[in-house]
Backbone as CSV, one residue per row, in Angstrom:
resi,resn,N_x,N_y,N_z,CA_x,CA_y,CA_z,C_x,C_y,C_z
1,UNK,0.849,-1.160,0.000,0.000,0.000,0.000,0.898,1.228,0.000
2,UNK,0.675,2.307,-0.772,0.854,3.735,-0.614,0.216,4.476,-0.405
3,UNK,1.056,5.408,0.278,0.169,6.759,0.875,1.312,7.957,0.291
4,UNK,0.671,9.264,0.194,1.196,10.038,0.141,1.638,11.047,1.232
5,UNK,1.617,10.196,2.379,1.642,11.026,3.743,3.114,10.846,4.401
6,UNK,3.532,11.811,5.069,4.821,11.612,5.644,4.744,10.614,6.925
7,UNK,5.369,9.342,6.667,5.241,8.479,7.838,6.909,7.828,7.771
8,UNK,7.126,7.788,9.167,8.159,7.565,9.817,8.411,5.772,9.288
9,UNK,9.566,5.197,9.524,9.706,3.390,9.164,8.498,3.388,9.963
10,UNK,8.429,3.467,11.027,7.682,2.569,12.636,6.061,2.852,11.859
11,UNK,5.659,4.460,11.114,4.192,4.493,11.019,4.437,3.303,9.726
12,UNK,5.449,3.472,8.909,4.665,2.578,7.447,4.557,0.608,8.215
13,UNK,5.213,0.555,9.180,5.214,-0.690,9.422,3.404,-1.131,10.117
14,UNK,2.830,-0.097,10.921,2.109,0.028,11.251,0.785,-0.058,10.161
15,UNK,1.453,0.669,9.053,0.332,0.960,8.169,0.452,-0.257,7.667
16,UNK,1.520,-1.278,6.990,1.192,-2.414,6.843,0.528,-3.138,7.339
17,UNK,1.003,-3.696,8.693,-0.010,-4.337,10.034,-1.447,-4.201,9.684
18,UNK,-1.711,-3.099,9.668,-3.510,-2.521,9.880,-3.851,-3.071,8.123
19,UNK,-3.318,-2.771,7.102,-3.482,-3.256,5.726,-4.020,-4.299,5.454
20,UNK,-2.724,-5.121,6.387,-3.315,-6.776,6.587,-4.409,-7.505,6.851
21,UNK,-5.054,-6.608,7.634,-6.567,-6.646,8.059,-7.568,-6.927,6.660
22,UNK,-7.642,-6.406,5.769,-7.960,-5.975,4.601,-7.971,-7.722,4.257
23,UNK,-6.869,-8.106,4.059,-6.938,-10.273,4.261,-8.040,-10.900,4.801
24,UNK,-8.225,-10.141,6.218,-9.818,-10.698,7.003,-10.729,-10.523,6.530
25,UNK,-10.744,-9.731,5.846,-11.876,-8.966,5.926,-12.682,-9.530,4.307
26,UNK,-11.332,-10.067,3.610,-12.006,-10.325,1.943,-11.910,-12.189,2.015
27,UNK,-11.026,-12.311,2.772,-10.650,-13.777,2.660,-11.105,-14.585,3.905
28,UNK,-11.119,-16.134,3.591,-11.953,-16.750,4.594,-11.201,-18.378,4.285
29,UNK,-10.518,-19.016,5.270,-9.683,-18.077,6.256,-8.902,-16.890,5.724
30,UNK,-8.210,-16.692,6.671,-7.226,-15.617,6.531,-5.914,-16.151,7.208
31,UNK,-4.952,-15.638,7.028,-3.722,-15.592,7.908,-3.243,-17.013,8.273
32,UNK,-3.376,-18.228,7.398,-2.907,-19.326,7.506,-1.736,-19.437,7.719
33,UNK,-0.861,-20.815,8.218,0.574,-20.824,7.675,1.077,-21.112,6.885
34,UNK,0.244,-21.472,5.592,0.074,-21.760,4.116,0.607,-20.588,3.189
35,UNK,-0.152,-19.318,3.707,-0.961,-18.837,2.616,0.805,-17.350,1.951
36,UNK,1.593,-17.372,3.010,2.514,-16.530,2.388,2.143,-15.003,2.572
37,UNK,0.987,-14.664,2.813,0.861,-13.453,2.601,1.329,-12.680,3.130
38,UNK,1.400,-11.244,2.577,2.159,-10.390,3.103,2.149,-8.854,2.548
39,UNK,2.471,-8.060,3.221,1.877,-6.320,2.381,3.153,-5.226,3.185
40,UNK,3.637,-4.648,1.838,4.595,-3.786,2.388,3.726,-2.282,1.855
41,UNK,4.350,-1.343,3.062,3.756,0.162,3.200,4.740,0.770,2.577
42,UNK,4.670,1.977,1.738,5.393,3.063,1.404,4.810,4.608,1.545
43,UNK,5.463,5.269,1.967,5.071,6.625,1.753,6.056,8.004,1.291
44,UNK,5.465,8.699,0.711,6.378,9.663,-0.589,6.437,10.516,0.619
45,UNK,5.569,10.999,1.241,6.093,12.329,2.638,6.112,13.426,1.651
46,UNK,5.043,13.482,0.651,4.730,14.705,0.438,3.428,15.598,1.198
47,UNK,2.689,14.960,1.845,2.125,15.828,3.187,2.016,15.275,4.315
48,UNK,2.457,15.880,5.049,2.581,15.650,6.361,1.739,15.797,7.239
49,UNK,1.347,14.652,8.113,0.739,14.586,9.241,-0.144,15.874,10.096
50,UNK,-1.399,16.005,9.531,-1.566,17.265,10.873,-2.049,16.610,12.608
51,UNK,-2.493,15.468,12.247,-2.749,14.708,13.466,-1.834,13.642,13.829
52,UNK,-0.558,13.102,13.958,-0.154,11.945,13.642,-0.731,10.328,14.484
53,UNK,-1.564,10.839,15.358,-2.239,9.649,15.969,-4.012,9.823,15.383
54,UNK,-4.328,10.428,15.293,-6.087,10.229,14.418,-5.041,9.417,13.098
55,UNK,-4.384,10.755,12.288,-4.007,10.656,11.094,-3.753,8.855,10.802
56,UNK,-2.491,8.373,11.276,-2.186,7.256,11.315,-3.104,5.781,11.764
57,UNK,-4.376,6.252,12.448,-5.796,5.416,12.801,-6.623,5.524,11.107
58,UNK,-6.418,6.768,10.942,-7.404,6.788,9.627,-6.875,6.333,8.623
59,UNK,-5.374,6.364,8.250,-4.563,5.444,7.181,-4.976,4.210,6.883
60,UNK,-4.869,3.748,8.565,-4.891,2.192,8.721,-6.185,1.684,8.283
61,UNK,-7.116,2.234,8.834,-8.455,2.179,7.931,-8.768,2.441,6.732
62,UNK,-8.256,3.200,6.033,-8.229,2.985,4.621,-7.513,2.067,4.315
63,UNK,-6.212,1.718,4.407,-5.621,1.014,4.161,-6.029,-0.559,3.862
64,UNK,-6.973,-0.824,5.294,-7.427,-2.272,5.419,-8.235,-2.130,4.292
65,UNK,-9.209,-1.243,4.388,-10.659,-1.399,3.175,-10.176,-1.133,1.656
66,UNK,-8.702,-0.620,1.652,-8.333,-0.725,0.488,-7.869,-1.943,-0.456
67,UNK,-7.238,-2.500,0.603,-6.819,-4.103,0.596,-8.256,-5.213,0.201
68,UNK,-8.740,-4.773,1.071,-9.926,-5.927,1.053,-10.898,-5.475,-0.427
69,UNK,-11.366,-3.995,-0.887,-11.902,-3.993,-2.097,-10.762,-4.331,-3.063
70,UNK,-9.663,-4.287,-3.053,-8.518,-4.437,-4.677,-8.762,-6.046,-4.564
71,UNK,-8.911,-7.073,-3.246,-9.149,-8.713,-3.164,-10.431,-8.788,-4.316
72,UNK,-11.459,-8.159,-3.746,-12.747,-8.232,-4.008,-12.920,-8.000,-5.699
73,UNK,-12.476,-7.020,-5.908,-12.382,-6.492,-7.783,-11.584,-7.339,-8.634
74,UNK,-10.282,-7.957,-7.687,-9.453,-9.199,-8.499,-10.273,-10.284,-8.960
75,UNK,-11.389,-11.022,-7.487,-11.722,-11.978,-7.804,-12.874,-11.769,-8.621
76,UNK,-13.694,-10.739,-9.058,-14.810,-10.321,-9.714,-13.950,-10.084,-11.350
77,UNK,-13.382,-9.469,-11.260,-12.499,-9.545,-12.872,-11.333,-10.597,-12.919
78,UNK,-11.243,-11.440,-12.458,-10.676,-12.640,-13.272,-11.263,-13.171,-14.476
79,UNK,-10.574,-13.406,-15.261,-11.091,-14.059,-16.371,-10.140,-15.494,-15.997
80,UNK,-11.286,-16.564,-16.878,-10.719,-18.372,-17.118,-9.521,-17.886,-18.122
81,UNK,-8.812,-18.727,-18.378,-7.525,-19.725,-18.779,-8.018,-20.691,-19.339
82,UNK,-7.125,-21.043,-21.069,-7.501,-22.663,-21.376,-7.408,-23.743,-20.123
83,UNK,-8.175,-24.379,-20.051,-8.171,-25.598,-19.035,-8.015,-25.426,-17.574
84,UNK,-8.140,-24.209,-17.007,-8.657,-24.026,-15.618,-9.431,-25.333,-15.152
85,UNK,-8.796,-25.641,-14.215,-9.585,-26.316,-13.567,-10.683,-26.272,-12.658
86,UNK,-10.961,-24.865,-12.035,-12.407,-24.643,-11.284,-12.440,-22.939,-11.896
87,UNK,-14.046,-22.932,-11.952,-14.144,-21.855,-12.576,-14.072,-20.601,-11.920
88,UNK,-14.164,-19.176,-12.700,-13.921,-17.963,-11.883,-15.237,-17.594,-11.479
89,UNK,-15.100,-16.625,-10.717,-16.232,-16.222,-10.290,-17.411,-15.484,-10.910
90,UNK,-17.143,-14.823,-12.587,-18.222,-14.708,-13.362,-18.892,-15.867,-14.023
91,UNK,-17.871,-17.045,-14.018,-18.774,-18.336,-14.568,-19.753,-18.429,-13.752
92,UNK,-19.869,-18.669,-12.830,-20.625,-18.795,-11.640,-21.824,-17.880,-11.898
């Protein structure tokens, strides 16, 4: 995930963390020891923080719901492959 907000290593690690959520929230399970997943934060720090504790609560919340709709739009626009073996979710 990116933001265009000035966040310190410690906030983008944070903003990852909370991102991750976004996994729960689209996927079922979530957070296996299978599944690999994983989400790195970046931020350009072209504006800076006027709250850095709201600010960094409200990231994280976008962040998660950003995660979880880009899951949601992947699995809705997949298209099949010759010889898929189970179908996508517009076959359905």
């Amino acid at each position: 995930v990116a933001t265009d907000a000035t966040l310190t290593q410690a906030q983008c690690t944070r903003l990852a963390t909370a991102a991750h959520d976004g996994y729960a929230r689209a996927l079922v399970p979530s957070h296996t020891p299978m599944d690999g997943d994983l989400i790195f934060a970046a931020a350009t720090g072209a504006k800076p923080l006027e709250n850095p504790l709201a600010d960094t609560l409200y990231l994280g919340h976008a962040a998660a719901t950003v995660v979880a709709r880009a899951i949601a739009r992947a699995i809705f626009a997949a298209k099949a492959l010759e010889n898929d073996p189970l179908p996508v979710w517009q076959a359905l």
